[in-house]
Short mmCIF file of C-alpha atoms in Angstrom, two decimals:
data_model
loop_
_atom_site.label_atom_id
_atom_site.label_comp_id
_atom_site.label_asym_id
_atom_site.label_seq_id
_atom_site.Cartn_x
_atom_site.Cartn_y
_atom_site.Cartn_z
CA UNK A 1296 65.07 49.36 -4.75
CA UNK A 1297 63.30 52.40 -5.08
CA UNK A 1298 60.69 54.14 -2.53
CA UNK A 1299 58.12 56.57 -4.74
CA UNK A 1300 55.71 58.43 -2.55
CA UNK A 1301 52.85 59.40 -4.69
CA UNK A 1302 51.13 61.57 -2.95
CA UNK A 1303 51.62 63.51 0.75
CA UNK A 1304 48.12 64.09 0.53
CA UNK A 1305 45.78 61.89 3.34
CA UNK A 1306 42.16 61.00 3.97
CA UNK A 1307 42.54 60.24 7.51
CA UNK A 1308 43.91 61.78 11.07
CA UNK A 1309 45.18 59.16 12.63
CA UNK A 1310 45.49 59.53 16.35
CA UNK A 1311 49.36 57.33 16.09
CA UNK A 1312 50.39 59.20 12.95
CA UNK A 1313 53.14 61.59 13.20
CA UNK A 1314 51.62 63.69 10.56
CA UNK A 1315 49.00 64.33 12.33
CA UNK A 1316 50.50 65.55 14.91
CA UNK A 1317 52.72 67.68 13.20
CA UNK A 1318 55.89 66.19 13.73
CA UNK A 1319 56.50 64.98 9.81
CA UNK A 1320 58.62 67.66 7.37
CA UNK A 1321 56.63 66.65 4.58
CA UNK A 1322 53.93 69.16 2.79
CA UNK A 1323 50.69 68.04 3.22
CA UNK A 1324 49.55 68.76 -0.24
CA UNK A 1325 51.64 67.21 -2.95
CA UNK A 1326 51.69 64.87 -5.44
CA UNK A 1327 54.22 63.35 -7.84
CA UNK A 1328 53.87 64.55 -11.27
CA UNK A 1329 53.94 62.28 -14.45
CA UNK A 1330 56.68 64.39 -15.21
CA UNK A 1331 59.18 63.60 -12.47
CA UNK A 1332 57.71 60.03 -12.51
CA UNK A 1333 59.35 59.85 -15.82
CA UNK A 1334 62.69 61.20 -14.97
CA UNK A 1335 62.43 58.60 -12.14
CA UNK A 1336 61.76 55.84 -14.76
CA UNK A 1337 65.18 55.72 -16.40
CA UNK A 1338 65.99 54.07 -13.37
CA UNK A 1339 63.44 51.26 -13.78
CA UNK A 1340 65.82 48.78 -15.67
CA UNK A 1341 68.15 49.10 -12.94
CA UNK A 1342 65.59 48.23 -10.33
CA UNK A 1343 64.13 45.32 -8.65
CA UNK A 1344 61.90 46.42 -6.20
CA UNK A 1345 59.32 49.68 -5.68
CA UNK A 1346 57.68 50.77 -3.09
CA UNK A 1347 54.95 53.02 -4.62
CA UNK A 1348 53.19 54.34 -1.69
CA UNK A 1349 52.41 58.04 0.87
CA UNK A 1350 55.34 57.65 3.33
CA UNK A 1351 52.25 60.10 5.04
CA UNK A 1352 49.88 60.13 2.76
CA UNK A 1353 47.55 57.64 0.99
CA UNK A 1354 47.95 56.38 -2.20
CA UNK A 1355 44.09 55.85 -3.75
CA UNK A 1356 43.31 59.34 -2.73
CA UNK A 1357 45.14 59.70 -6.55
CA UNK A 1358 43.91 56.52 -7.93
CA UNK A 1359 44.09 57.11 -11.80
CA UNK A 1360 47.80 58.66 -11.33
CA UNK A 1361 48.73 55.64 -9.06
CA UNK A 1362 47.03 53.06 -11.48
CA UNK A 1363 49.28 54.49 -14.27
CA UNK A 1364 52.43 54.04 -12.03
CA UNK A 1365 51.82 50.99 -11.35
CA UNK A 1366 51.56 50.12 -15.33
CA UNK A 1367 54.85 51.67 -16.04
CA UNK A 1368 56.50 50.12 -13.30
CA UNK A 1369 54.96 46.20 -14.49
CA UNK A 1370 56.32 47.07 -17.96
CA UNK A 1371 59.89 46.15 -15.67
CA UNK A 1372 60.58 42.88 -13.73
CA UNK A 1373 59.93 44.89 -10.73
CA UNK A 1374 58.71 43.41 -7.73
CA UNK A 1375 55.76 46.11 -6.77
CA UNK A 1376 54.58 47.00 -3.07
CA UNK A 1377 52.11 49.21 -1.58
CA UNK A 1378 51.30 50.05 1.92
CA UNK A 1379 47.66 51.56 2.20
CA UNK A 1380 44.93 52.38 4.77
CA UNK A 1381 42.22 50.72 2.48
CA UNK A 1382 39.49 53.49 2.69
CA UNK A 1383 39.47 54.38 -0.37
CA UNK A 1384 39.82 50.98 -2.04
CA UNK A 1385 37.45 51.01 -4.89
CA UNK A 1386 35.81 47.97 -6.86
CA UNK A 1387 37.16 49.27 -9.89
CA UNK A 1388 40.52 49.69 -8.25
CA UNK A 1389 40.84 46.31 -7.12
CA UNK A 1390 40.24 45.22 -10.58
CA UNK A 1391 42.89 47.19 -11.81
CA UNK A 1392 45.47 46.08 -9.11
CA UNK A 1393 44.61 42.43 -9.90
CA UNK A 1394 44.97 43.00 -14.04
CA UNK A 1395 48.23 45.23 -13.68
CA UNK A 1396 49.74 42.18 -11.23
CA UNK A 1397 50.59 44.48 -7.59
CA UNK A 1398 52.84 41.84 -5.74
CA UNK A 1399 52.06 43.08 -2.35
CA UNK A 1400 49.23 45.27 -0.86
CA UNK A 1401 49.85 46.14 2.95
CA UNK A 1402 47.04 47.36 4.48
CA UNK A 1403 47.24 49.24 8.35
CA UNK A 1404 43.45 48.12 10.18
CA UNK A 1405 44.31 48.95 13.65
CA UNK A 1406 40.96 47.73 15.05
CA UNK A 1407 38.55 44.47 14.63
CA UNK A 1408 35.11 47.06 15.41
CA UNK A 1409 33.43 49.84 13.57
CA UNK A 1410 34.01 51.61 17.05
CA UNK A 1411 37.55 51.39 17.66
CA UNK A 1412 38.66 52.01 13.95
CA UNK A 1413 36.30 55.59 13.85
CA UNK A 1414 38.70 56.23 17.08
CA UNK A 1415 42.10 55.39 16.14
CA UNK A 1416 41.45 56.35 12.35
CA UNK A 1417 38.99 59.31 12.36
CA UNK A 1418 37.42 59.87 9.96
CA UNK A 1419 37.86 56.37 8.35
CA UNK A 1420 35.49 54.05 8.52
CA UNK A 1421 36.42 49.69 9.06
CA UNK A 1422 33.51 49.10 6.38
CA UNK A 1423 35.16 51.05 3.41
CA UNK A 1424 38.32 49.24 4.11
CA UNK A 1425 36.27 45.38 4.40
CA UNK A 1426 34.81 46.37 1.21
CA UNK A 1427 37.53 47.24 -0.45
CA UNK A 1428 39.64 44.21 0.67
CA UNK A 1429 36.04 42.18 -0.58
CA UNK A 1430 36.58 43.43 -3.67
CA UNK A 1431 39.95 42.72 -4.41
CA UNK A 1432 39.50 39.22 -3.23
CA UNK A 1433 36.81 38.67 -5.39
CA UNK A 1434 38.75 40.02 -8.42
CA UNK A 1435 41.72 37.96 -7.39
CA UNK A 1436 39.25 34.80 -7.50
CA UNK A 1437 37.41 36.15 -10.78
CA UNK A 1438 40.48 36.74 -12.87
CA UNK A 1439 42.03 33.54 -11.08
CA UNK A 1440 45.57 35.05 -9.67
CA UNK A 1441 47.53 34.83 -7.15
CA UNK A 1442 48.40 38.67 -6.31
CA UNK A 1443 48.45 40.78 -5.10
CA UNK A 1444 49.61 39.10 -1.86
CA UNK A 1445 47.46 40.71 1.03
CA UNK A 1446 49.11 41.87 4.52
CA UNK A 1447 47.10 43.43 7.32
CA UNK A 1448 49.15 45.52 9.81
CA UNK A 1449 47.56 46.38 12.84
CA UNK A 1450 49.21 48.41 15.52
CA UNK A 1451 48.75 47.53 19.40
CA UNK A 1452 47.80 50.17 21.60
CA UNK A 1453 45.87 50.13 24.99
CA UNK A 1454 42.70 51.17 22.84
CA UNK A 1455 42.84 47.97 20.32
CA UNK A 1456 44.81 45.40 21.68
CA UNK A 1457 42.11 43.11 22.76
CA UNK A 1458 40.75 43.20 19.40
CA UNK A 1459 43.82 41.96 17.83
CA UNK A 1460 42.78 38.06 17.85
CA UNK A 1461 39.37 38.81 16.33
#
């Protein structure tokens, strides 16, 4: 298996993320070109599984670029994943995800109110992400499939925990 971050790049600050406090190595500014994607891709008949996400970054801040990795990883039998904060999960996105067949689409909420997400995940906002996750259920149900499988993670702290069962 095979872990492809696409992008180091991120939307949001945070207030768990290592990144944003400065303890993460990575660069905060780059993305994966088509052209080591495709020395990377000689490896694809030997794989079964990808993860094709930002180990600190988020992977729909390069849609069009992640769209066409996903495309040229389904041309495999490869069992596709992506872990996501869901901001910037577009209608048009979600259709795409749907069509190309993402197995799995992990998405971190942290929070069950407007309130506590704008805290723990400034400057996010839980309404881009519900929208988002609207739209790929309704192009799950429209195209009538099965995938990508949904997963919310949400991460207890003393700010969100009693907004875990809602």
């Amino acid at each position: 298996s095979l872990v492809l971050e696409v992008t180091s790049f991120c939307n949001l600050r945070c207030r768990m993320c290592p990144k944003t406090h400065g303890a993460v190595n990575t660069p905060e500014n780059c993305t994966m070109s088509k052209e080591v994607f495709h020395k990377v891709a000689r490896l694809f008949p030997r794989v079964s599984a990808v993860e094709l996400s930002g180990l600190w970054g988020e992977v729909f801040m390069h849609p069009d670029l992640y769209l066409y990795m996903l495309e040229k990883l389904k041309e495999h039998p490869i069992v596709v994943s992506t872990i996501s904060n869901g901001t910037l999960l577009k209608d048009a996105t979600a259709k795409r995800l749907v069509e190309l067949g993402l197995d799995r689409l992990v998405v971190s909420m942290d929070a069950a109110t407007p309130e506590t997400y704008a805290k723990i995940r400034p400057p996010g906002k839980l309404e881009d992400v519900i929208g988002g996750l609207e739209s790929l259920l309704r192009w799950k149900k429209e195209l009538g499939r099965t995938l990508p499988r949904l997963e919310l993670v949400f991460l207890g702290m003393q700010s969100n925990i009693e907004e875990f069962p809602e």
